[in-house]
Amino acid sequence: MLADMSDIDAETLAPSYPMPRTCPLDPAADLGRLRAAQPVSRVRLDFDGSVVWLITRYEDAKTVLADPRFSSDFATPGFPARLTAQPPGPGTFIRMDPPDHTRLRRALIPELVRARVKELEPVIAGHVEQLTDRLLAGPTPTDLVEEFALPLPSQVITDLLGVPYQDREFFHQTTKVMGDVHVDGQTRMKVRNDLRAYLDELIAGKEADLPDDLLGRMSRRRAEAGLSREEVVGIATLLMVAGYETVANQIAVGTVALLAEPGRWAALAADPAKLPAAVEELVRHQTVTDYGARRAATEDVEVAGQLIRKGEGVLVSLAAANRDESVFPDPDRLDLDREFVDHLSFGFGLHQCVGQVLARAQLMAAWSTLLRRIPGLRLAVPVDDVPFRNDMFVYGVHALPVEW
């Protein structure tokens, strides 16, 4: 028998979301309680007061993310869309359904496949070595976010797109504003439109000489891929925002998790063969896409015995799903020897992160070099004094004081 919940009950009983953490390196404890007692439940979103369904269990998360009846389209009735003041615009394929999602994603995939990323690995390694040189030549303590975690993916994404790296501060400020949960929708939209205008001008210049970078190549094959100029600008905007913010914070908060337990960093430095598995465990354990994946039901759908009606919003907590005890034994423990099970940090289904191969390459390069060259790395402050990003949609740390 399907469970149902009246609108009155939902409005009255729904707890607030996001829920506060009690430990900065673990998702909110309330998510675990919901996963055990009511894995499909109602929550009220802090930013606008709307009530949506929250999915907290691994298998249910995969079900929703793979089911085409749950739309990613911003314009779908019930979509948790009031986070911004207007639709995201052409090219933003993560907020679209097929066929537009398929067409736009297909145009980008050749730039991010494993073979292309393999060509980029020496460039990534060069950036990592230079940043590490600068770390070692500078004073201690130092901020690993400012001196390493942010610059690396910023350099990589600007190299990939063919964007002048000297404009990096503009991009850092842009993503900071767009990712702040306290920034109103109109301000966030203005900043995004400023970024689009910048990239539109940049792409206009590339259309003249078609350089051998991502934007140049996409401009060259735009007609055959069925892309409009505005869609190329939108894809570039999406990559600039999502292409380094998540990686930067994954490096930073993953490093905190490694350093939080005495001896763990040195042990991993002494056994680098463990690093590939450790990267996957760090990405699972510290799920930086903390807010979740947004969807809306286009039909009445049953999930885990709960009826979700057409036109109702859904939020899939990837962080909660990645701590599901039925899939990951002792899930709150960072276990660098854990047997691999596919986590959901890069999503699942049609919208699984198109840049995950590039993200993994950067994480491997960053941690392998830091472990090799700075085996004595340690926190310069207690974990509780690290400023975690509880005010941002992408979790991580605002700063990371370290020494060696």
GROMACS .gro file of C-alpha atoms in nm:
model
  404
    1MET     CA    1   0.000   0.000   0.000
    2LEU     CA    2   0.142   0.336  -0.100
    3ALA     CA    3   0.199   0.597   0.166
    4ASP     CA    4   0.057   0.944   0.102
    5MET     CA    5   0.090   1.273   0.284
    6SER     CA    6  -0.154   1.562   0.270
    7ASP     CA    7  -0.037   1.913   0.184
    8ILE     CA    8  -0.138   2.023   0.534
    9ASP     CA    9   0.079   1.755   0.695
   10ALA     CA   10   0.371   1.844   0.469
   11GLU     CA   11   0.349   2.213   0.551
   12THR     CA   12   0.317   2.144   0.923
   13LEU     CA   13   0.571   1.868   0.977
   14ALA     CA   14   0.847   1.930   0.725
   15PRO     CA   15   1.186   1.993   0.890
   16SER     CA   16   1.412   2.265   0.758
   17TYR     CA   17   1.675   2.185   0.493
   18PRO     CA   18   1.972   2.195   0.476
   19MET     CA   19   2.012   2.047   0.820
   20PRO     CA   20   2.297   2.160   1.049
   21ARG     CA   21   2.603   1.940   1.090
   22THR     CA   22   2.728   1.841   1.434
   23CYS     CA   23   3.065   1.726   1.294
   24PRO     CA   24   3.213   1.926   1.006
   25LEU     CA   25   3.345   1.613   0.832
   26ASP     CA   26   3.011   1.428   0.844
   27PRO     CA   27   2.672   1.508   0.690
   28ALA     CA   28   2.400   1.619   0.927
   29ALA     CA   29   2.307   1.343   1.172
   30ASP     CA   30   1.939   1.406   1.093
   31LEU     CA   31   2.000   1.273   0.741
   32GLY     CA   32   2.108   0.940   0.886
   33ARG     CA   33   1.801   0.927   1.109
   34LEU     CA   34   1.574   0.998   0.812
   35ARG     CA   35   1.754   0.737   0.601
   36ALA     CA   36   1.676   0.475   0.868
   37ALA     CA   37   1.322   0.579   0.959
   38GLN     CA   38   1.177   0.768   0.663
   39PRO     CA   39   1.411   0.758   0.360
   40VAL     CA   40   1.162   0.949   0.142
   41SER     CA   41   1.043   1.241   0.350
   42ARG     CA   42   0.926   1.601   0.326
   43VAL     CA   43   1.159   1.895   0.400
   44ARG     CA   44   1.121   2.270   0.381
   45LEU     CA   45   1.396   2.450   0.186
   46ASP     CA   46   1.556   2.731   0.385
   47PHE     CA   47   1.608   2.964   0.091
   48ASP     CA   48   1.243   2.998  -0.011
   49GLY     CA   49   1.024   2.797   0.228
   50SER     CA   50   0.905   2.552  -0.039
   51VAL     CA   51   0.837   2.192   0.060
   52VAL     CA   52   0.994   1.907  -0.143
   53TRP     CA   53   1.064   1.537  -0.109
   54LEU     CA   54   1.409   1.444   0.025
   55ILE     CA   55   1.573   1.115  -0.084
   56THR     CA   56   1.840   0.984   0.155
   57ARG     CA   57   1.896   0.615   0.069
   58TYR     CA   58   2.147   0.493  -0.192
   59GLU     CA   59   1.916   0.268  -0.397
   60ASP     CA   60   1.633   0.523  -0.388
   61ALA     CA   61   1.875   0.793  -0.502
   62LYS     CA   62   1.981   0.581  -0.800
   63THR     CA   63   1.617   0.509  -0.879
   64VAL     CA   64   1.520   0.876  -0.890
   65LEU     CA   65   1.833   0.988  -1.078
   66ALA     CA   66   1.783   0.719  -1.345
   67ASP     CA   67   1.406   0.762  -1.390
   68PRO     CA   68   1.309   0.995  -1.679
   69ARG     CA   69   0.985   1.074  -1.497
   70PHE     CA   70   1.193   1.291  -1.265
   71SER     CA   71   1.280   1.598  -1.465
   72SER     CA   72   1.594   1.812  -1.440
   73ASP     CA   73   1.429   2.092  -1.636
   74PHE     CA   74   1.412   2.420  -1.446
   75ALA     CA   75   1.075   2.496  -1.610
   76THR     CA   76   0.904   2.173  -1.500
   77PRO     CA   77   0.614   2.243  -1.259
   78GLY     CA   78   0.727   2.173  -0.904
   79PHE     CA   79   1.098   2.197  -0.978
   80PRO     CA   80   1.285   2.346  -0.677
   81ALA     CA   81   1.376   2.647  -0.891
   82ARG     CA   82   1.327   2.951  -0.672
   83LEU     CA   83   1.696   2.940  -0.590
   84THR     CA   84   1.744   3.176  -0.886
   85ALA     CA   85   1.539   3.461  -1.022
   86GLN     CA   86   1.505   3.334  -1.382
   87PRO     CA   87   1.575   3.025  -1.597
   88PRO     CA   88   1.943   2.935  -1.635
   89GLY     CA   89   1.954   3.013  -2.007
   90PRO     CA   90   2.064   2.838  -2.329
   91GLY     CA   91   2.337   2.577  -2.300
   92THR     CA   92   2.287   2.494  -1.932
   93PHE     CA   93   2.224   2.128  -2.005
   94ILE     CA   94   2.231   2.015  -1.642
   95ARG     CA   95   1.894   2.192  -1.611
   96MET     CA   96   1.746   2.025  -1.921
   97ASP     CA   97   1.590   1.695  -2.024
   98PRO     CA   98   1.633   1.506  -2.352
   99PRO     CA   99   1.643   1.581  -2.639
  100ASP     CA  100   1.812   1.918  -2.569
  101HIS     CA  101   2.018   1.771  -2.286
  102THR     CA  102   2.136   1.488  -2.514
  103ARG     CA  103   2.229   1.723  -2.800
  104LEU     CA  104   2.428   1.965  -2.582
  105ARG     CA  105   2.602   1.699  -2.375
  106ARG     CA  106   2.698   1.506  -2.690
  107ALA     CA  107   2.866   1.819  -2.827
  108LEU     CA  108   3.082   1.849  -2.514
  109ILE     CA  109   3.171   1.484  -2.450
  110PRO     CA  110   3.459   1.465  -2.705
  111GLU     CA  111   3.641   1.734  -2.506
  112LEU     CA  112   3.626   1.543  -2.179
  113VAL     CA  113   3.669   1.177  -2.272
  114ARG     CA  114   3.950   0.976  -2.116
  115ALA     CA  115   4.179   1.007  -2.420
  116ARG     CA  116   4.152   1.387  -2.420
  117VAL     CA  117   4.210   1.407  -2.045
  118LYS     CA  118   4.514   1.179  -2.086
  119GLU     CA  119   4.661   1.443  -2.318
  120LEU     CA  120   4.606   1.703  -2.046
  121GLU     CA  121   4.773   1.505  -1.766
  122PRO     CA  122   5.127   1.642  -1.829
  123VAL     CA  123   4.988   1.996  -1.822
  124ILE     CA  124   4.802   1.923  -1.498
  125ALA     CA  125   5.115   1.770  -1.347
  126GLY     CA  126   5.316   2.077  -1.445
  127HIS     CA  127   5.070   2.308  -1.271
  128VAL     CA  128   5.074   2.091  -0.958
  129GLU     CA  129   5.455   2.091  -0.942
  130GLN     CA  130   5.473   2.469  -0.984
  131LEU     CA  131   5.214   2.529  -0.715
  132THR     CA  132   5.397   2.291  -0.481
  133ASP     CA  133   5.725   2.472  -0.552
  134ARG     CA  134   5.558   2.794  -0.450
  135LEU     CA  135   5.417   2.635  -0.134
  136LEU     CA  136   5.756   2.505  -0.026
  137ALA     CA  137   5.929   2.836  -0.102
  138GLY     CA  138   5.674   3.038   0.094
  139PRO     CA  139   5.610   3.093   0.464
  140THR     CA  140   5.432   2.855   0.700
  141PRO     CA  141   5.162   2.835   0.809
  142THR     CA  142   4.999   2.898   0.472
  143ASP     CA  143   4.650   2.871   0.330
  144LEU     CA  144   4.628   2.560   0.113
  145VAL     CA  145   4.302   2.684  -0.042
  146GLU     CA  146   4.444   3.013  -0.163
  147GLU     CA  147   4.787   2.882  -0.261
  148PHE     CA  148   4.697   2.542  -0.407
  149ALA     CA  149   4.338   2.410  -0.408
  150LEU     CA  150   4.183   2.706  -0.590
  151PRO     CA  151   4.462   2.787  -0.837
  152LEU     CA  152   4.499   2.431  -0.968
  153PRO     CA  153   4.150   2.371  -1.113
  154SER     CA  154   4.132   2.737  -1.214
  155GLN     CA  155   4.447   2.696  -1.423
  156VAL     CA  156   4.321   2.367  -1.567
  157ILE     CA  157   3.978   2.494  -1.672
  158THR     CA  158   4.114   2.818  -1.817
  159ASP     CA  159   4.374   2.617  -2.012
  160LEU     CA  160   4.103   2.382  -2.138
  161LEU     CA  161   3.865   2.655  -2.247
  162GLY     CA  162   4.127   2.896  -2.372
  163VAL     CA  163   4.039   3.167  -2.119
  164PRO     CA  164   4.307   3.419  -2.012
  165TYR     CA  165   4.428   3.301  -1.672
  166GLN     CA  166   4.492   3.660  -1.563
  167ASP     CA  167   4.114   3.695  -1.530
  168ARG     CA  168   4.100   3.425  -1.261
  169GLU     CA  169   4.004   3.664  -0.979
  170PHE     CA  170   3.690   3.756  -1.172
  171PHE     CA  171   3.596   3.388  -1.193
  172HIS     CA  172   3.678   3.320  -0.828
  173GLN     CA  173   3.451   3.606  -0.717
  174THR     CA  174   3.178   3.501  -0.960
  175THR     CA  175   3.157   3.145  -0.833
  176LYS     CA  176   3.180   3.260  -0.472
  177VAL     CA  177   2.873   3.481  -0.513
  178MET     CA  178   2.678   3.222  -0.711
  179GLY     CA  179   2.749   2.951  -0.455
  180ASP     CA  180   2.658   3.149  -0.142
  181VAL     CA  181   2.325   3.035   0.002
  182HIS     CA  182   2.266   3.382   0.151
  183VAL     CA  183   2.292   3.570  -0.181
  184ASP     CA  184   1.952   3.661  -0.326
  185GLY     CA  185   1.847   3.527  -0.665
  186GLN     CA  186   1.865   3.860  -0.845
  187THR     CA  187   2.224   3.923  -0.736
  188ARG     CA  188   2.324   3.571  -0.828
  189MET     CA  189   2.164   3.613  -1.170
  190LYS     CA  190   2.340   3.946  -1.232
  191VAL     CA  191   2.677   3.789  -1.158
  192ARG     CA  192   2.599   3.495  -1.384
  193ASN     CA  193   2.494   3.730  -1.663
  194ASP     CA  194   2.820   3.926  -1.621
  195LEU     CA  195   3.008   3.599  -1.669
  196ARG     CA  196   2.802   3.512  -1.975
  197ALA     CA  197   2.873   3.854  -2.125
  198TYR     CA  198   3.247   3.809  -2.070
  199LEU     CA  199   3.245   3.464  -2.230
  200ASP     CA  200   3.028   3.583  -2.518
  201GLU     CA  201   3.289   3.844  -2.605
  202LEU     CA  202   3.567   3.588  -2.571
  203ILE     CA  203   3.392   3.339  -2.799
  204ALA     CA  204   3.326   3.611  -3.056
  205GLY     CA  205   3.702   3.659  -3.082
  206LYS     CA  206   3.763   3.284  -3.114
  207GLU     CA  207   3.516   3.254  -3.402
  208ALA     CA  208   3.752   3.462  -3.611
  209ASP     CA  209   4.066   3.246  -3.580
  210LEU     CA  210   3.928   2.917  -3.432
  211PRO     CA  211   4.219   2.834  -3.196
  212ASP     CA  212   4.288   2.478  -3.082
  213ASP     CA  213   4.118   2.500  -2.744
  214LEU     CA  214   3.777   2.377  -2.629
  215LEU     CA  215   3.588   2.694  -2.718
  216GLY     CA  216   3.768   2.723  -3.050
  217ARG     CA  217   3.690   2.363  -3.140
  218MET     CA  218   3.325   2.393  -3.035
  219SER     CA  219   3.294   2.710  -3.241
  220ARG     CA  220   3.443   2.526  -3.539
  221ARG     CA  221   3.192   2.242  -3.525
  222ARG     CA  222   2.897   2.444  -3.394
  223ALA     CA  223   2.685   2.411  -3.708
  224GLU     CA  224   2.728   2.034  -3.745
  225ALA     CA  225   2.650   1.984  -3.375
  226GLY     CA  226   2.334   2.192  -3.406
  227LEU     CA  227   2.446   2.447  -3.147
  228SER     CA  228   2.355   2.811  -3.135
  229ARG     CA  229   2.610   3.075  -3.038
  230GLU     CA  230   2.413   3.135  -2.716
  231GLU     CA  231   2.433   2.764  -2.630
  232VAL     CA  232   2.812   2.760  -2.667
  233VAL     CA  233   2.825   3.059  -2.431
  234GLY     CA  234   2.599   2.872  -2.187
  235ILE     CA  235   2.814   2.558  -2.197
  236ALA     CA  236   3.124   2.771  -2.134
  237THR     CA  237   2.951   2.944  -1.842
  238LEU     CA  238   2.853   2.611  -1.690
  239LEU     CA  239   3.207   2.476  -1.722
  240MET     CA  240   3.362   2.786  -1.569
  241VAL     CA  241   3.132   2.769  -1.267
  242ALA     CA  242   3.120   2.392  -1.215
  243GLY     CA  243   3.457   2.307  -1.367
  244TYR     CA  244   3.672   2.417  -1.079
  245GLU     CA  245   3.459   2.504  -0.775
  246THR     CA  246   3.386   2.139  -0.693
  247VAL     CA  247   3.743   2.021  -0.759
  248ALA     CA  248   3.894   2.300  -0.549
  249ASN     CA  249   3.675   2.215  -0.252
  250GLN     CA  250   3.724   1.840  -0.295
  251ILE     CA  251   4.101   1.889  -0.272
  252ALA     CA  252   4.069   2.109   0.034
  253VAL     CA  253   3.814   1.920   0.240
  254GLY     CA  254   3.965   1.584   0.141
  255THR     CA  255   4.300   1.706   0.272
  256VAL     CA  256   4.134   1.806   0.600
  257ALA     CA  257   3.988   1.455   0.629
  258LEU     CA  258   4.330   1.299   0.569
  259LEU     CA  259   4.502   1.526   0.821
  260ALA     CA  260   4.233   1.504   1.090
  261GLU     CA  261   4.359   1.165   1.212
  262PRO     CA  262   4.724   1.170   1.325
  263GLY     CA  263   4.950   0.955   1.111
  264ARG     CA  264   4.706   0.900   0.824
  265TRP     CA  265   4.879   1.144   0.585
  266ALA     CA  266   5.224   1.000   0.654
  267ALA     CA  267   5.095   0.642   0.616
  268LEU     CA  268   4.946   0.720   0.276
  269ALA     CA  269   5.263   0.903   0.173
  270ALA     CA  270   5.458   0.587   0.258
  271ASP     CA  271   5.229   0.367   0.048
  272PRO     CA  272   5.136   0.564  -0.269
  273ALA     CA  273   4.992   0.253  -0.435
  274LYS     CA  274   4.686   0.305  -0.216
  275LEU     CA  275   4.614   0.648  -0.358
  276PRO     CA  276   4.372   0.556  -0.642
  277ALA     CA  277   4.142   0.377  -0.398
  278ALA     CA  278   4.195   0.654  -0.142
  279VAL     CA  279   4.078   0.915  -0.393
  280GLU     CA  280   3.749   0.731  -0.445
  281GLU     CA  281   3.701   0.692  -0.071
  282LEU     CA  282   3.772   1.061  -0.010
  283VAL     CA  283   3.526   1.162  -0.280
  284ARG     CA  284   3.262   0.934  -0.125
  285HIS     CA  285   3.329   1.034   0.234
  286GLN     CA  286   3.347   1.406   0.162
  287THR     CA  287   3.064   1.463  -0.085
  288VAL     CA  288   3.107   1.829  -0.176
  289THR     CA  289   2.783   1.844  -0.378
  290ASP     CA  290   2.627   1.871  -0.036
  291TYR     CA  291   2.298   2.040  -0.119
  292GLY     CA  292   2.181   1.762  -0.348
  293ALA     CA  293   2.042   1.698  -0.695
  294ARG     CA  294   1.714   1.870  -0.777
  295ARG     CA  295   1.430   1.708  -0.973
  296ALA     CA  296   1.052   1.734  -1.028
  297ALA     CA  297   0.805   1.452  -1.091
  298THR     CA  298   0.632   1.462  -1.429
  299GLU     CA  299   0.401   1.172  -1.336
  300ASP     CA  300   0.284   1.009  -1.015
  301VAL     CA  301   0.575   0.784  -0.911
  302GLU     CA  302   0.625   0.542  -0.623
  303VAL     CA  303   0.968   0.551  -0.454
  304ALA     CA  304   1.031   0.311  -0.165
  305GLY     CA  305   0.657   0.279  -0.104
  306GLN     CA  306   0.600   0.654  -0.096
  307LEU     CA  307   0.381   0.821  -0.357
  308ILE     CA  308   0.540   1.128  -0.515
  309ARG     CA  309   0.280   1.312  -0.719
  310LYS     CA  310   0.317   1.483  -1.053
  311GLY     CA  311   0.433   1.841  -1.002
  312GLU     CA  312   0.612   1.779  -0.671
  313GLY     CA  313   0.976   1.872  -0.621
  314VAL     CA  314   1.245   1.626  -0.519
  315LEU     CA  315   1.590   1.669  -0.369
  316VAL     CA  316   1.834   1.376  -0.377
  317SER     CA  317   2.091   1.399  -0.097
  318LEU     CA  318   2.407   1.251  -0.250
  319ALA     CA  319   2.589   1.298   0.080
  320ALA     CA  320   2.329   1.092   0.266
  321ALA     CA  321   2.325   0.823  -0.002
  322ASN     CA  322   2.704   0.796   0.016
  323ARG     CA  323   2.676   0.716   0.388
  324ASP     CA  324   2.415   0.440   0.347
  325GLU     CA  325   2.507   0.155   0.584
  326SER     CA  326   2.347  -0.105   0.360
  327VAL     CA  327   2.597  -0.026   0.084
  328PHE     CA  328   2.906   0.107   0.266
  329PRO     CA  329   2.984  -0.081   0.591
  330ASP     CA  330   3.074   0.157   0.875
  331PRO     CA  331   3.008   0.446   0.632
  332ASP     CA  332   3.117   0.732   0.858
  333ARG     CA  333   3.470   0.591   0.879
  334LEU     CA  334   3.721   0.715   0.622
  335ASP     CA  335   3.857   0.375   0.520
  336LEU     CA  336   4.138   0.404   0.267
  337ASP     CA  337   4.133   0.025   0.225
  338ARG     CA  338   3.759   0.010   0.155
  339GLU     CA  339   3.655  -0.224  -0.123
  340PHE     CA  340   3.528  -0.006  -0.407
  341VAL     CA  341   3.154   0.040  -0.449
  342ASP     CA  342   3.038   0.301  -0.697
  343HIS     CA  343   2.957   0.613  -0.495
  344LEU     CA  344   2.717   0.884  -0.611
  345SER     CA  345   2.939   1.191  -0.571
  346PHE     CA  346   2.942   1.242  -0.949
  347GLY     CA  347   2.571   1.169  -0.976
  348PHE     CA  348   2.405   0.884  -1.162
  349GLY     CA  349   2.208   0.831  -1.481
  350LEU     CA  350   2.178   1.077  -1.768
  351HIS     CA  351   2.315   1.364  -1.565
  352GLN     CA  352   2.621   1.192  -1.423
  353CYS     CA  353   2.902   1.449  -1.422
  354VAL     CA  354   3.046   1.483  -1.773
  355GLY     CA  355   3.374   1.613  -1.626
  356GLN     CA  356   3.439   1.335  -1.375
  357VAL     CA  357   3.743   1.194  -1.560
  358LEU     CA  358   3.905   1.539  -1.558
  359ALA     CA  359   3.814   1.586  -1.191
  360ARG     CA  360   3.971   1.253  -1.092
  361ALA     CA  361   4.286   1.337  -1.289
  362GLN     CA  362   4.327   1.662  -1.095
  363LEU     CA  363   4.265   1.497  -0.758
  364MET     CA  364   4.517   1.224  -0.832
  365ALA     CA  365   4.779   1.476  -0.945
  366ALA     CA  366   4.719   1.707  -0.649
  367TRP     CA  367   4.731   1.448  -0.370
  368SER     CA  368   5.006   1.233  -0.522
  369THR     CA  369   5.236   1.534  -0.549
  370LEU     CA  370   5.157   1.677  -0.206
  371LEU     CA  371   5.205   1.335  -0.045
  372ARG     CA  372   5.536   1.282  -0.224
  373ARG     CA  373   5.681   1.626  -0.174
  374ILE     CA  374   5.533   1.727   0.163
  375PRO     CA  375   5.496   1.403   0.362
  376GLY     CA  376   5.506   1.606   0.684
  377LEU     CA  377   5.202   1.818   0.596
  378ARG     CA  378   4.977   1.889   0.895
  379LEU     CA  379   4.699   2.119   1.006
  380ALA     CA  380   4.817   2.446   1.159
  381VAL     CA  381   4.494   2.478   1.362
  382PRO     CA  382   4.257   2.230   1.528
  383VAL     CA  383   3.994   2.085   1.294
  384ASP     CA  384   3.721   2.274   1.480
  385ASP     CA  385   3.893   2.602   1.393
  386VAL     CA  386   3.897   2.535   1.019
  387PRO     CA  387   3.633   2.759   0.853
  388PHE     CA  388   3.403   2.510   0.681
  389ARG     CA  389   3.167   2.621   0.403
  390ASN     CA  390   2.835   2.574   0.582
  391ASP     CA  391   2.705   2.878   0.393
  392MET     CA  392   2.772   2.745   0.043
  393PHE     CA  393   2.600   2.501  -0.193
  394VAL     CA  394   2.934   2.331  -0.261
  395TYR     CA  395   3.079   2.208   0.068
  396GLY     CA  396   3.443   2.246   0.161
  397VAL     CA  397   3.650   2.500   0.352
  398HIS     CA  398   3.697   2.873   0.303
  399ALA     CA  399   4.059   2.847   0.413
  400LEU     CA  400   4.295   2.569   0.521
  401PRO     CA  401   4.592   2.672   0.737
  402VAL     CA  402   4.866   2.408   0.703
  403GLU     CA  403   5.233   2.372   0.794
  404TRP     CA  404   5.509   2.111   0.763
   0.00000   0.00000   0.00000
